[in-house]
């Protein structure tokens, strides 16, 4: 007996991409937190050791108001956390540290760098040369399956609706 009709959340197995409601997409939800360039540039700097508000502002080149807003959003999203610090003779301030959740975006930042080096890089060469500390080989991002097959492309995979996929109704106006 087919029970799919009894469970409106579960889409039919043959439902194609256009039949799935994109509102529940994890890419969309992630972009709600990091979906504009300032947030990604702040994360880029944070994973490279920038911690303090004035250093972010100076290095990224954004206004204080925009920076404060993006830092609040990244902290609220659990990608950065604040820690107090105090320079001698000054008031206590906050510095920003990448959380474990934030570090999970490091491969995304590396993938953006890899794409940028290939398609939008400086003709002189790499801006940053990221290498494996143990062997010295360049670091790169590859797609692999859970069984360890690497260098997969879009031609090597199949895509199926998961349990959280919902049928797409009509576009929202």
PDB file of C-alpha atoms in Angstrom:
ATOM      1  CA  UNK A   1       0.000   0.000   0.000  1.00  0.00           C
ATOM      2  CA  UNK A   2       1.387   3.412  -1.013  1.00  0.00           C
ATOM      3  CA  UNK A   3       1.200   5.736   1.995  1.00  0.00           C
ATOM      4  CA  UNK A   4       2.778   8.780   0.347  1.00  0.00           C
ATOM      5  CA  UNK A   5      -0.616  10.424  -0.105  1.00  0.00           C
ATOM      6  CA  UNK A   6      -1.168  10.072   3.667  1.00  0.00           C
ATOM      7  CA  UNK A   7       2.036  12.045   4.398  1.00  0.00           C
ATOM      8  CA  UNK A   8       1.991  15.376   2.545  1.00  0.00           C
ATOM      9  CA  UNK A   9       5.535  16.235   3.740  1.00  0.00           C
ATOM     10  CA  UNK A  10       7.104  13.322   1.894  1.00  0.00           C
ATOM     11  CA  UNK A  11       7.375  14.011  -1.848  1.00  0.00           C
ATOM     12  CA  UNK A  12       7.149  11.241  -4.423  1.00  0.00           C
ATOM     13  CA  UNK A  13      10.531   9.647  -5.157  1.00  0.00           C
ATOM     14  CA  UNK A  14      10.426  10.804  -8.795  1.00  0.00           C
ATOM     15  CA  UNK A  15       9.878  14.468  -7.871  1.00  0.00           C
ATOM     16  CA  UNK A  16      12.375  16.581  -9.832  1.00  0.00           C
ATOM     17  CA  UNK A  17      14.089  19.763  -8.615  1.00  0.00           C
ATOM     18  CA  UNK A  18      11.306  22.033  -9.885  1.00  0.00           C
ATOM     19  CA  UNK A  19       8.778  19.990  -7.912  1.00  0.00           C
ATOM     20  CA  UNK A  20      10.607  20.544  -4.585  1.00  0.00           C
ATOM     21  CA  UNK A  21       9.835  23.611  -2.488  1.00  0.00           C
ATOM     22  CA  UNK A  22      13.125  25.587  -2.261  1.00  0.00           C
ATOM     23  CA  UNK A  23      11.961  27.350   0.922  1.00  0.00           C
ATOM     24  CA  UNK A  24      13.354  24.474   3.001  1.00  0.00           C
ATOM     25  CA  UNK A  25      16.712  24.360   1.178  1.00  0.00           C
ATOM     26  CA  UNK A  26      19.765  24.258   3.479  1.00  0.00           C
ATOM     27  CA  UNK A  27      21.724  26.402   1.003  1.00  0.00           C
ATOM     28  CA  UNK A  28      19.043  29.064   1.312  1.00  0.00           C
ATOM     29  CA  UNK A  29      19.041  28.870   5.118  1.00  0.00           C
ATOM     30  CA  UNK A  30      22.849  29.110   5.213  1.00  0.00           C
ATOM     31  CA  UNK A  31      22.779  32.123   2.917  1.00  0.00           C
ATOM     32  CA  UNK A  32      20.404  33.788   5.385  1.00  0.00           C
ATOM     33  CA  UNK A  33      23.434  33.918   7.711  1.00  0.00           C
ATOM     34  CA  UNK A  34      26.403  34.331   5.333  1.00  0.00           C
ATOM     35  CA  UNK A  35      24.770  35.303   2.061  1.00  0.00           C
ATOM     36  CA  UNK A  36      26.371  38.633   1.324  1.00  0.00           C
ATOM     37  CA  UNK A  37      29.983  39.438   0.686  1.00  0.00           C
ATOM     38  CA  UNK A  38      30.685  41.276   3.940  1.00  0.00           C
ATOM     39  CA  UNK A  39      29.896  38.231   6.087  1.00  0.00           C
ATOM     40  CA  UNK A  40      32.114  35.963   3.994  1.00  0.00           C
ATOM     41  CA  UNK A  41      34.931  38.530   4.048  1.00  0.00           C
ATOM     42  CA  UNK A  42      34.659  38.791   7.841  1.00  0.00           C
ATOM     43  CA  UNK A  43      34.804  34.992   8.082  1.00  0.00           C
ATOM     44  CA  UNK A  44      37.779  34.951   5.700  1.00  0.00           C
ATOM     45  CA  UNK A  45      39.617  37.358   7.983  1.00  0.00           C
ATOM     46  CA  UNK A  46      38.544  35.546  11.154  1.00  0.00           C
ATOM     47  CA  UNK A  47      39.878  32.178   9.956  1.00  0.00           C
ATOM     48  CA  UNK A  48      43.114  33.984   9.103  1.00  0.00           C
ATOM     49  CA  UNK A  49      43.482  35.270  12.659  1.00  0.00           C
ATOM     50  CA  UNK A  50      41.744  38.650  12.723  1.00  0.00           C
ATOM     51  CA  UNK A  51      39.969  39.036  16.063  1.00  0.00           C
ATOM     52  CA  UNK A  52      39.283  42.689  16.810  1.00  0.00           C
ATOM     53  CA  UNK A  53      36.627  45.068  15.535  1.00  0.00           C
ATOM     54  CA  UNK A  54      39.056  47.803  14.419  1.00  0.00           C
ATOM     55  CA  UNK A  55      41.210  45.262  12.582  1.00  0.00           C
ATOM     56  CA  UNK A  56      38.192  43.883  10.716  1.00  0.00           C
ATOM     57  CA  UNK A  57      37.048  47.414   9.821  1.00  0.00           C
ATOM     58  CA  UNK A  58      40.478  48.464   8.584  1.00  0.00           C
ATOM     59  CA  UNK A  59      41.262  45.237   6.719  1.00  0.00           C
ATOM     60  CA  UNK A  60      37.862  44.519   5.153  1.00  0.00           C
ATOM     61  CA  UNK A  61      37.135  48.211   4.476  1.00  0.00           C
ATOM     62  CA  UNK A  62      33.575  48.536   5.670  1.00  0.00           C
ATOM     63  CA  UNK A  63      31.698  51.031   7.794  1.00  0.00           C
ATOM     64  CA  UNK A  64      31.432  50.535  11.541  1.00  0.00           C
ATOM     65  CA  UNK A  65      27.648  50.189  11.337  1.00  0.00           C
ATOM     66  CA  UNK A  66      27.743  47.478   8.656  1.00  0.00           C
ATOM     67  CA  UNK A  67      30.553  45.651  10.443  1.00  0.00           C
ATOM     68  CA  UNK A  68      28.726  45.730  13.780  1.00  0.00           C
ATOM     69  CA  UNK A  69      25.563  44.401  12.116  1.00  0.00           C
ATOM     70  CA  UNK A  70      27.385  41.557  10.326  1.00  0.00           C
ATOM     71  CA  UNK A  71      29.347  40.584  13.440  1.00  0.00           C
ATOM     72  CA  UNK A  72      26.095  40.434  15.440  1.00  0.00           C
ATOM     73  CA  UNK A  73      24.558  38.226  12.738  1.00  0.00           C
ATOM     74  CA  UNK A  74      27.572  35.894  12.655  1.00  0.00           C
ATOM     75  CA  UNK A  75      27.571  35.608  16.455  1.00  0.00           C
ATOM     76  CA  UNK A  76      23.785  35.008  16.515  1.00  0.00           C
ATOM     77  CA  UNK A  77      24.249  32.340  13.830  1.00  0.00           C
ATOM     78  CA  UNK A  78      26.843  30.586  15.989  1.00  0.00           C
ATOM     79  CA  UNK A  79      29.715  31.072  13.528  1.00  0.00           C
ATOM     80  CA  UNK A  80      31.668  33.492  15.724  1.00  0.00           C
ATOM     81  CA  UNK A  81      31.775  33.903  19.482  1.00  0.00           C
ATOM     82  CA  UNK A  82      32.879  36.867  21.540  1.00  0.00           C
ATOM     83  CA  UNK A  83      35.512  36.918  24.240  1.00  0.00           C
ATOM     84  CA  UNK A  84      36.414  39.898  26.383  1.00  0.00           C
ATOM     85  CA  UNK A  85      39.908  41.389  26.250  1.00  0.00           C
ATOM     86  CA  UNK A  86      41.455  44.490  27.730  1.00  0.00           C
ATOM     87  CA  UNK A  87      44.514  46.405  26.664  1.00  0.00           C
ATOM     88  CA  UNK A  88      46.377  48.017  29.571  1.00  0.00           C
ATOM     89  CA  UNK A  89      44.829  51.377  30.388  1.00  0.00           C
ATOM     90  CA  UNK A  90      41.717  50.895  28.223  1.00  0.00           C
ATOM     91  CA  UNK A  91      38.182  49.692  28.730  1.00  0.00           C
ATOM     92  CA  UNK A  92      37.219  46.057  28.234  1.00  0.00           C
ATOM     93  CA  UNK A  93      36.291  45.122  24.662  1.00  0.00           C
ATOM     94  CA  UNK A  94      35.211  42.047  22.742  1.00  0.00           C
ATOM     95  CA  UNK A  95      37.193  40.014  20.266  1.00  0.00           C
ATOM     96  CA  UNK A  96      35.677  37.542  17.824  1.00  0.00           C
ATOM     97  CA  UNK A  97      36.696  33.908  17.507  1.00  0.00           C
ATOM     98  CA  UNK A  98      35.607  31.322  14.962  1.00  0.00           C
ATOM     99  CA  UNK A  99      33.469  28.594  16.554  1.00  0.00           C
ATOM    100  CA  UNK A 100      33.527  24.917  15.624  1.00  0.00           C
ATOM    101  CA  UNK A 101      30.413  25.600  13.530  1.00  0.00           C
ATOM    102  CA  UNK A 102      32.188  28.491  11.825  1.00  0.00           C
ATOM    103  CA  UNK A 103      35.214  26.322  11.036  1.00  0.00           C
ATOM    104  CA  UNK A 104      32.882  24.001   9.125  1.00  0.00           C
ATOM    105  CA  UNK A 105      32.667  26.814   6.549  1.00  0.00           C
ATOM    106  CA  UNK A 106      36.453  26.797   6.042  1.00  0.00           C
ATOM    107  CA  UNK A 107      36.209  24.360   3.096  1.00  0.00           C
ATOM    108  CA  UNK A 108      33.623  26.693   1.523  1.00  0.00           C
ATOM    109  CA  UNK A 109      36.048  29.609   1.841  1.00  0.00           C
ATOM    110  CA  UNK A 110      38.807  27.445   0.364  1.00  0.00           C
ATOM    111  CA  UNK A 111      36.525  26.439  -2.513  1.00  0.00           C
ATOM    112  CA  UNK A 112      35.786  30.121  -3.211  1.00  0.00           C
ATOM    113  CA  UNK A 113      39.529  30.848  -3.133  1.00  0.00           C
ATOM    114  CA  UNK A 114      40.230  27.903  -5.430  1.00  0.00           C
ATOM    115  CA  UNK A 115      37.586  29.107  -7.893  1.00  0.00           C
ATOM    116  CA  UNK A 116      38.863  32.679  -7.647  1.00  0.00           C
ATOM    117  CA  UNK A 117      42.474  31.624  -8.234  1.00  0.00           C
ATOM    118  CA  UNK A 118      41.419  29.705 -11.333  1.00  0.00           C
ATOM    119  CA  UNK A 119      38.991  32.208 -12.844  1.00  0.00           C
ATOM    120  CA  UNK A 120      39.653  35.626 -11.293  1.00  0.00           C
ATOM    121  CA  UNK A 121      43.207  35.402  -9.978  1.00  0.00           C
ATOM    122  CA  UNK A 122      45.974  37.944 -10.279  1.00  0.00           C
ATOM    123  CA  UNK A 123      48.095  37.232 -13.386  1.00  0.00           C
ATOM    124  CA  UNK A 124      51.203  37.564 -11.219  1.00  0.00           C
ATOM    125  CA  UNK A 125      50.188  34.523  -9.157  1.00  0.00           C
ATOM    126  CA  UNK A 126      48.528  33.447  -5.946  1.00  0.00           C
ATOM    127  CA  UNK A 127      47.696  35.953  -3.224  1.00  0.00           C
ATOM    128  CA  UNK A 128      47.794  33.182  -0.616  1.00  0.00           C
ATOM    129  CA  UNK A 129      49.611  29.902  -1.092  1.00  0.00           C
ATOM    130  CA  UNK A 130      47.935  27.444   1.291  1.00  0.00           C
ATOM    131  CA  UNK A 131      49.915  24.240   1.816  1.00  0.00           C
ATOM    132  CA  UNK A 132      49.636  21.101   3.943  1.00  0.00           C
ATOM    133  CA  UNK A 133      51.924  21.605   6.951  1.00  0.00           C
ATOM    134  CA  UNK A 134      53.130  17.973   6.960  1.00  0.00           C
ATOM    135  CA  UNK A 135      54.091  17.465   3.304  1.00  0.00           C
ATOM    136  CA  UNK A 136      54.073  20.942   1.760  1.00  0.00           C
ATOM    137  CA  UNK A 137      51.607  20.078  -1.017  1.00  0.00           C
ATOM    138  CA  UNK A 138      49.040  22.722  -2.055  1.00  0.00           C
ATOM    139  CA  UNK A 139      45.672  22.367  -0.326  1.00  0.00           C
ATOM    140  CA  UNK A 140      42.626  21.965  -2.558  1.00  0.00           C
ATOM    141  CA  UNK A 141      38.948  21.234  -2.127  1.00  0.00           C
ATOM    142  CA  UNK A 142      37.527  18.137  -3.796  1.00  0.00           C
ATOM    143  CA  UNK A 143      34.133  16.475  -3.699  1.00  0.00           C
ATOM    144  CA  UNK A 144      34.078  12.897  -2.477  1.00  0.00           C
ATOM    145  CA  UNK A 145      31.507  10.336  -1.436  1.00  0.00           C
ATOM    146  CA  UNK A 146      31.331   8.743   2.015  1.00  0.00           C
ATOM    147  CA  UNK A 147      33.156   5.672   0.655  1.00  0.00           C
ATOM    148  CA  UNK A 148      36.171   7.808  -0.312  1.00  0.00           C
ATOM    149  CA  UNK A 149      35.710   8.111  -4.083  1.00  0.00           C
ATOM    150  CA  UNK A 150      37.210  11.518  -4.856  1.00  0.00           C
ATOM    151  CA  UNK A 151      37.134  14.162  -7.577  1.00  0.00           C
ATOM    152  CA  UNK A 152      33.439  13.657  -8.224  1.00  0.00           C
ATOM    153  CA  UNK A 153      31.688  15.971 -10.680  1.00  0.00           C
ATOM    154  CA  UNK A 154      28.018  16.650 -11.253  1.00  0.00           C
ATOM    155  CA  UNK A 155      28.053  13.796 -13.791  1.00  0.00           C
ATOM    156  CA  UNK A 156      29.100  11.305 -11.095  1.00  0.00           C
ATOM    157  CA  UNK A 157      26.186  11.808  -8.714  1.00  0.00           C
ATOM    158  CA  UNK A 158      22.454  11.271  -8.551  1.00  0.00           C
ATOM    159  CA  UNK A 159      20.141  13.585  -6.652  1.00  0.00           C
ATOM    160  CA  UNK A 160      17.018  12.420  -4.854  1.00  0.00           C
ATOM    161  CA  UNK A 161      14.562  14.215  -2.584  1.00  0.00           C
ATOM    162  CA  UNK A 162      15.369  13.672   1.074  1.00  0.00           C
ATOM    163  CA  UNK A 163      12.950  13.287   3.958  1.00  0.00           C
ATOM    164  CA  UNK A 164      12.763  17.070   4.486  1.00  0.00           C
ATOM    165  CA  UNK A 165      11.842  17.797   0.840  1.00  0.00           C
ATOM    166  CA  UNK A 166       8.378  19.273   0.457  1.00  0.00           C
ATOM    167  CA  UNK A 167       6.299  19.467  -2.705  1.00  0.00           C
ATOM    168  CA  UNK A 168       6.455  22.843  -4.411  1.00  0.00           C
ATOM    169  CA  UNK A 169       3.172  24.683  -4.649  1.00  0.00           C
ATOM    170  CA  UNK A 170       2.975  27.895  -6.651  1.00  0.00           C
ATOM    171  CA  UNK A 171       5.565  30.651  -6.282  1.00  0.00           C
ATOM    172  CA  UNK A 172       4.991  33.069  -3.446  1.00  0.00           C
ATOM    173  CA  UNK A 173       4.156  36.612  -4.548  1.00  0.00           C
TER     174      UNK A 173
END
